[in-house]
JSON list of C-alpha atoms in Angstrom, two decimals:
[
{"chain": "A", "resi": 1, "resn": "UNK", "atom": "CA", "xyz": [11.47, -7.49, 3.68]},
{"chain": "A", "resi": 2, "resn": "UNK", "atom": "CA", "xyz": [10.61, -6.41, 0.18]},
{"chain": "A", "resi": 3, "resn": "UNK", "atom": "CA", "xyz": [6.91, -5.74, -0.50]},
{"chain": "A", "resi": 4, "resn": "UNK", "atom": "CA", "xyz": [7.14, -7.40, -3.90]},
{"chain": "A", "resi": 5, "resn": "UNK", "atom": "CA", "xyz": [8.66, -10.57, -2.34]},
{"chain": "A", "resi": 6, "resn": "UNK", "atom": "CA", "xyz": [5.90, -10.64, 0.27]},
{"chain": "A", "resi": 7, "resn": "UNK", "atom": "CA", "xyz": [3.05, -10.37, -2.24]},
{"chain": "A", "resi": 8, "resn": "UNK", "atom": "CA", "xyz": [0.63, -13.26, -1.90]},
{"chain": "A", "resi": 9, "resn": "UNK", "atom": "CA", "xyz": [-2.84, -14.44, -2.80]},
{"chain": "A", "resi": 10, "resn": "UNK", "atom": "CA", "xyz": [-3.40, -15.00, 0.93]},
{"chain": "A", "resi": 11, "resn": "UNK", "atom": "CA", "xyz": [-4.47, -12.24, 3.30]},
{"chain": "A", "resi": 12, "resn": "UNK", "atom": "CA", "xyz": [-2.04, -12.00, 6.24]},
{"chain": "A", "resi": 13, "resn": "UNK", "atom": "CA", "xyz": [0.97, -13.60, 4.56]},
{"chain": "A", "resi": 14, "resn": "UNK", "atom": "CA", "xyz": [4.06, -12.10, 6.24]},
{"chain": "A", "resi": 15, "resn": "UNK", "atom": "CA", "xyz": [1.72, -9.61, 7.94]},
{"chain": "A", "resi": 16, "resn": "UNK", "atom": "CA", "xyz": [0.34, -8.05, 4.73]},
{"chain": "A", "resi": 17, "resn": "UNK", "atom": "CA", "xyz": [-3.36, -7.35, 4.17]},
{"chain": "A", "resi": 18, "resn": "UNK", "atom": "CA", "xyz": [-4.91, -5.99, 0.98]},
{"chain": "A", "resi": 19, "resn": "UNK", "atom": "CA", "xyz": [-8.01, -3.84, 0.87]},
{"chain": "A", "resi": 20, "resn": "UNK", "atom": "CA", "xyz": [-9.68, -0.56, 0.14]},
{"chain": "A", "resi": 21, "resn": "UNK", "atom": "CA", "xyz": [-10.62, 2.41, 2.28]},
{"chain": "A", "resi": 22, "resn": "UNK", "atom": "CA", "xyz": [-13.31, 4.99, 1.55]},
{"chain": "A", "resi": 23, "resn": "UNK", "atom": "CA", "xyz": [-12.15, 7.24, 4.40]},
{"chain": "A", "resi": 24, "resn": "UNK", "atom": "CA", "xyz": [-14.32, 5.54, 7.01]},
{"chain": "A", "resi": 25, "resn": "UNK", "atom": "CA", "xyz": [-13.06, 1.96, 7.17]},
{"chain": "A", "resi": 26, "resn": "UNK", "atom": "CA", "xyz": [-10.66, -0.61, 5.77]},
{"chain": "A", "resi": 27, "resn": "UNK", "atom": "CA", "xyz": [-12.38, -3.39, 3.83]},
{"chain": "A", "resi": 28, "resn": "UNK", "atom": "CA", "xyz": [-10.57, -6.55, 2.72]},
{"chain": "A", "resi": 29, "resn": "UNK", "atom": "CA", "xyz": [-10.14, -7.02, -1.02]},
{"chain": "A", "resi": 30, "resn": "UNK", "atom": "CA", "xyz": [-10.88, -10.25, -2.90]},
{"chain": "A", "resi": 31, "resn": "UNK", "atom": "CA", "xyz": [-8.15, -12.23, -4.70]},
{"chain": "A", "resi": 32, "resn": "UNK", "atom": "CA", "xyz": [-8.76, -12.37, -8.48]},
{"chain": "A", "resi": 33, "resn": "UNK", "atom": "CA", "xyz": [-6.52, -15.09, -9.99]},
{"chain": "A", "resi": 34, "resn": "UNK", "atom": "CA", "xyz": [-7.37, -14.04, -13.56]},
{"chain": "A", "resi": 35, "resn": "UNK", "atom": "CA", "xyz": [-5.85, -10.62, -12.78]},
{"chain": "A", "resi": 36, "resn": "UNK", "atom": "CA", "xyz": [-3.14, -11.87, -10.41]},
{"chain": "A", "resi": 37, "resn": "UNK", "atom": "CA", "xyz": [-4.36, -9.01, -8.23]},
{"chain": "A", "resi": 38, "resn": "UNK", "atom": "CA", "xyz": [-6.53, -8.06, -5.27]},
{"chain": "A", "resi": 39, "resn": "UNK", "atom": "CA", "xyz": [-9.75, -6.28, -6.17]},
{"chain": "A", "resi": 40, "resn": "UNK", "atom": "CA", "xyz": [-11.46, -3.89, -3.79]},
{"chain": "A", "resi": 41, "resn": "UNK", "atom": "CA", "xyz": [-15.12, -2.93, -3.69]},
{"chain": "A", "resi": 42, "resn": "UNK", "atom": "CA", "xyz": [-14.84, -1.08, -7.03]},
{"chain": "A", "resi": 43, "resn": "UNK", "atom": "CA", "xyz": [-13.91, -2.51, -10.44]},
{"chain": "A", "resi": 44, "resn": "UNK", "atom": "CA", "xyz": [-10.66, -0.59, -10.79]},
{"chain": "A", "resi": 45, "resn": "UNK", "atom": "CA", "xyz": [-9.62, -0.73, -7.13]},
{"chain": "A", "resi": 46, "resn": "UNK", "atom": "CA", "xyz": [-6.68, -3.12, -7.61]},
{"chain": "A", "resi": 47, "resn": "UNK", "atom": "CA", "xyz": [-3.43, -4.10, -5.89]},
{"chain": "A", "resi": 48, "resn": "UNK", "atom": "CA", "xyz": [-0.80, -6.16, -7.68]},
{"chain": "A", "resi": 49, "resn": "UNK", "atom": "CA", "xyz": [2.78, -7.11, -6.84]},
{"chain": "A", "resi": 50, "resn": "UNK", "atom": "CA", "xyz": [4.34, -3.75, -7.68]},
{"chain": "A", "resi": 51, "resn": "UNK", "atom": "CA", "xyz": [1.48, -1.30, -7.88]},
{"chain": "A", "resi": 52, "resn": "UNK", "atom": "CA", "xyz": [-1.97, -0.05, -7.00]},
{"chain": "A", "resi": 53, "resn": "UNK", "atom": "CA", "xyz": [-4.93, 1.50, -8.75]},
{"chain": "A", "resi": 54, "resn": "UNK", "atom": "CA", "xyz": [-7.63, 3.27, -6.70]},
{"chain": "A", "resi": 55, "resn": "UNK", "atom": "CA", "xyz": [-11.35, 3.09, -7.22]},
{"chain": "A", "resi": 56, "resn": "UNK", "atom": "CA", "xyz": [-13.41, 6.21, -7.92]},
{"chain": "A", "resi": 57, "resn": "UNK", "atom": "CA", "xyz": [-14.45, 6.56, -4.28]},
{"chain": "A", "resi": 58, "resn": "UNK", "atom": "CA", "xyz": [-11.84, 4.54, -2.38]},
{"chain": "A", "resi": 59, "resn": "UNK", "atom": "CA", "xyz": [-8.11, 4.12, -1.94]},
{"chain": "A", "resi": 60, "resn": "UNK", "atom": "CA", "xyz": [-6.27, 0.88, -2.61]},
{"chain": "A", "resi": 61, "resn": "UNK", "atom": "CA", "xyz": [-4.47, -0.05, 0.63]},
{"chain": "A", "resi": 62, "resn": "UNK", "atom": "CA", "xyz": [-1.68, -2.43, 1.61]},
{"chain": "A", "resi": 63, "resn": "UNK", "atom": "CA", "xyz": [-1.70, -2.83, 5.37]},
{"chain": "A", "resi": 64, "resn": "UNK", "atom": "CA", "xyz": [1.15, -4.39, 7.28]},
{"chain": "A", "resi": 65, "resn": "UNK", "atom": "CA", "xyz": [0.60, -5.54, 10.87]},
{"chain": "A", "resi": 66, "resn": "UNK", "atom": "CA", "xyz": [3.80, -5.49, 12.90]},
{"chain": "A", "resi": 67, "resn": "UNK", "atom": "CA", "xyz": [4.46, -8.79, 14.70]},
{"chain": "A", "resi": 68, "resn": "UNK", "atom": "CA", "xyz": [6.05, -7.03, 17.70]},
{"chain": "A", "resi": 69, "resn": "UNK", "atom": "CA", "xyz": [7.39, -3.74, 19.00]},
{"chain": "A", "resi": 70, "resn": "UNK", "atom": "CA", "xyz": [10.56, -2.46, 17.39]},
{"chain": "A", "resi": 71, "resn": "UNK", "atom": "CA", "xyz": [11.86, -0.17, 14.69]},
{"chain": "A", "resi": 72, "resn": "UNK", "atom": "CA", "xyz": [11.60, -0.55, 10.93]},
{"chain": "A", "resi": 73, "resn": "UNK", "atom": "CA", "xyz": [12.98, 1.32, 7.97]},
{"chain": "A", "resi": 74, "resn": "UNK", "atom": "CA", "xyz": [10.68, 1.97, 5.03]},
{"chain": "A", "resi": 75, "resn": "UNK", "atom": "CA", "xyz": [12.35, 2.82, 1.77]},
{"chain": "A", "resi": 76, "resn": "UNK", "atom": "CA", "xyz": [11.26, 2.77, -1.82]},
{"chain": "A", "resi": 77, "resn": "UNK", "atom": "CA", "xyz": [10.37, 4.81, -4.83]},
{"chain": "A", "resi": 78, "resn": "UNK", "atom": "CA", "xyz": [7.17, 6.26, -6.17]},
{"chain": "A", "resi": 79, "resn": "UNK", "atom": "CA", "xyz": [6.54, 6.15, -9.91]},
{"chain": "A", "resi": 80, "resn": "UNK", "atom": "CA", "xyz": [3.53, 6.99, -12.07]},
{"chain": "A", "resi": 81, "resn": "UNK", "atom": "CA", "xyz": [3.59, 3.66, -13.94]},
{"chain": "A", "resi": 82, "resn": "UNK", "atom": "CA", "xyz": [1.21, 4.78, -16.67]},
{"chain": "A", "resi": 83, "resn": "UNK", "atom": "CA", "xyz": [2.07, 8.33, -17.64]},
{"chain": "A", "resi": 84, "resn": "UNK", "atom": "CA", "xyz": [-0.22, 8.26, -20.68]},
{"chain": "A", "resi": 85, "resn": "UNK", "atom": "CA", "xyz": [-3.43, 8.68, -18.68]},
{"chain": "A", "resi": 86, "resn": "UNK", "atom": "CA", "xyz": [-4.84, 9.62, -15.30]},
{"chain": "A", "resi": 87, "resn": "UNK", "atom": "CA", "xyz": [-4.10, 12.56, -13.07]},
{"chain": "A", "resi": 88, "resn": "UNK", "atom": "CA", "xyz": [-1.08, 11.33, -11.14]},
{"chain": "A", "resi": 89, "resn": "UNK", "atom": "CA", "xyz": [-0.76, 9.47, -7.89]},
{"chain": "A", "resi": 90, "resn": "UNK", "atom": "CA", "xyz": [-0.87, 10.05, -4.16]},
{"chain": "A", "resi": 91, "resn": "UNK", "atom": "CA", "xyz": [1.23, 7.94, -1.78]},
{"chain": "A", "resi": 92, "resn": "UNK", "atom": "CA", "xyz": [0.54, 8.06, 1.94]},
{"chain": "A", "resi": 93, "resn": "UNK", "atom": "CA", "xyz": [2.23, 6.15, 4.74]},
{"chain": "A", "resi": 94, "resn": "UNK", "atom": "CA", "xyz": [0.32, 6.17, 8.02]},
{"chain": "A", "resi": 95, "resn": "UNK", "atom": "CA", "xyz": [0.71, 4.55, 11.43]},
{"chain": "A", "resi": 96, "resn": "UNK", "atom": "CA", "xyz": [-2.29, 4.27, 13.71]},
{"chain": "A", "resi": 97, "resn": "UNK", "atom": "CA", "xyz": [-4.14, 6.77, 11.47]},
{"chain": "A", "resi": 98, "resn": "UNK", "atom": "CA", "xyz": [-1.36, 9.37, 11.82]},
{"chain": "A", "resi": 99, "resn": "UNK", "atom": "CA", "xyz": [0.18, 10.55, 8.55]},
{"chain": "A", "resi": 100, "resn": "UNK", "atom": "CA", "xyz": [3.93, 9.89, 8.47]},
{"chain": "A", "resi": 101, "resn": "UNK", "atom": "CA", "xyz": [4.68, 10.66, 4.85]},
{"chain": "A", "resi": 102, "resn": "UNK", "atom": "CA", "xyz": [2.82, 11.78, 1.76]},
{"chain": "A", "resi": 103, "resn": "UNK", "atom": "CA", "xyz": [3.68, 12.74, -1.79]},
{"chain": "A", "resi": 104, "resn": "UNK", "atom": "CA", "xyz": [1.08, 13.86, -4.31]},
{"chain": "A", "resi": 105, "resn": "UNK", "atom": "CA", "xyz": [2.92, 15.61, -7.11]},
{"chain": "A", "resi": 106, "resn": "UNK", "atom": "CA", "xyz": [3.96, 12.49, -9.04]},
{"chain": "A", "resi": 107, "resn": "UNK", "atom": "CA", "xyz": [2.19, 13.18, -12.31]},
{"chain": "A", "resi": 108, "resn": "UNK", "atom": "CA", "xyz": [3.18, 11.81, -15.69]},
{"chain": "A", "resi": 109, "resn": "UNK", "atom": "CA", "xyz": [6.64, 10.98, -14.41]},
{"chain": "A", "resi": 110, "resn": "UNK", "atom": "CA", "xyz": [8.77, 7.93, -14.92]},
{"chain": "A", "resi": 111, "resn": "UNK", "atom": "CA", "xyz": [11.41, 9.29, -12.54]},
{"chain": "A", "resi": 112, "resn": "UNK", "atom": "CA", "xyz": [11.54, 7.62, -9.11]},
{"chain": "A", "resi": 113, "resn": "UNK", "atom": "CA", "xyz": [10.80, 9.65, -5.99]},
{"chain": "A", "resi": 114, "resn": "UNK", "atom": "CA", "xyz": [13.10, 8.29, -3.28]},
{"chain": "A", "resi": 115, "resn": "UNK", "atom": "CA", "xyz": [11.69, 7.96, 0.20]},
{"chain": "A", "resi": 116, "resn": "UNK", "atom": "CA", "xyz": [13.08, 6.56, 3.43]},
{"chain": "A", "resi": 117, "resn": "UNK", "atom": "CA", "xyz": [11.50, 6.67, 6.89]},
{"chain": "A", "resi": 118, "resn": "UNK", "atom": "CA", "xyz": [12.41, 5.09, 10.24]},
{"chain": "A", "resi": 119, "resn": "UNK", "atom": "CA", "xyz": [9.34, 4.16, 12.26]},
{"chain": "A", "resi": 120, "resn": "UNK", "atom": "CA", "xyz": [9.03, 3.01, 15.86]},
{"chain": "A", "resi": 121, "resn": "UNK", "atom": "CA", "xyz": [6.44, 0.22, 16.16]},
{"chain": "A", "resi": 122, "resn": "UNK", "atom": "CA", "xyz": [4.21, -0.85, 18.99]},
{"chain": "A", "resi": 123, "resn": "UNK", "atom": "CA", "xyz": [1.95, 0.59, 21.62]},
{"chain": "A", "resi": 124, "resn": "UNK", "atom": "CA", "xyz": [2.17, -0.78, 25.16]},
{"chain": "A", "resi": 125, "resn": "UNK", "atom": "CA", "xyz": [4.00, -3.87, 23.86]},
{"chain": "A", "resi": 126, "resn": "UNK", "atom": "CA", "xyz": [1.16, -4.75, 21.48]},
{"chain": "A", "resi": 127, "resn": "UNK", "atom": "CA", "xyz": [1.54, -5.03, 17.72]},
{"chain": "A", "resi": 128, "resn": "UNK", "atom": "CA", "xyz": [0.07, -2.07, 15.90]},
{"chain": "A", "resi": 129, "resn": "UNK", "atom": "CA", "xyz": [-1.28, -1.99, 12.34]},
{"chain": "A", "resi": 130, "resn": "UNK", "atom": "CA", "xyz": [0.72, 0.10, 9.95]},
{"chain": "A", "resi": 131, "resn": "UNK", "atom": "CA", "xyz": [-0.78, 1.06, 6.62]},
{"chain": "A", "resi": 132, "resn": "UNK", "atom": "CA", "xyz": [1.79, 1.21, 3.88]}
]
């Protein structure tokens, strides 16, 4: 499943949820049709089909809830889409609040950072939320 192909204006479509996190809790974002994006609790906390922008105090989060136990492969690339401003990006992949992967040195780059991770899903045969 490609994240871009699963992008929707509906929370939960194909297991994807859009929100923000200030370090204490995940809060659902609101769909903004005029932006074709999800907006978090801050003006610039946005998620669109192929990117994110954090707020000043919160992270923009795409959360995928696994439908069942199993194994998945996450692959992709990390690019600073606007190298003319900002201070770079941080990408984190977590499962059940455990950090699986992080990269933070993507600053003013238009060169992809390849990443690929195999992840075992599930906990006692129950679906588990995976933040991607």
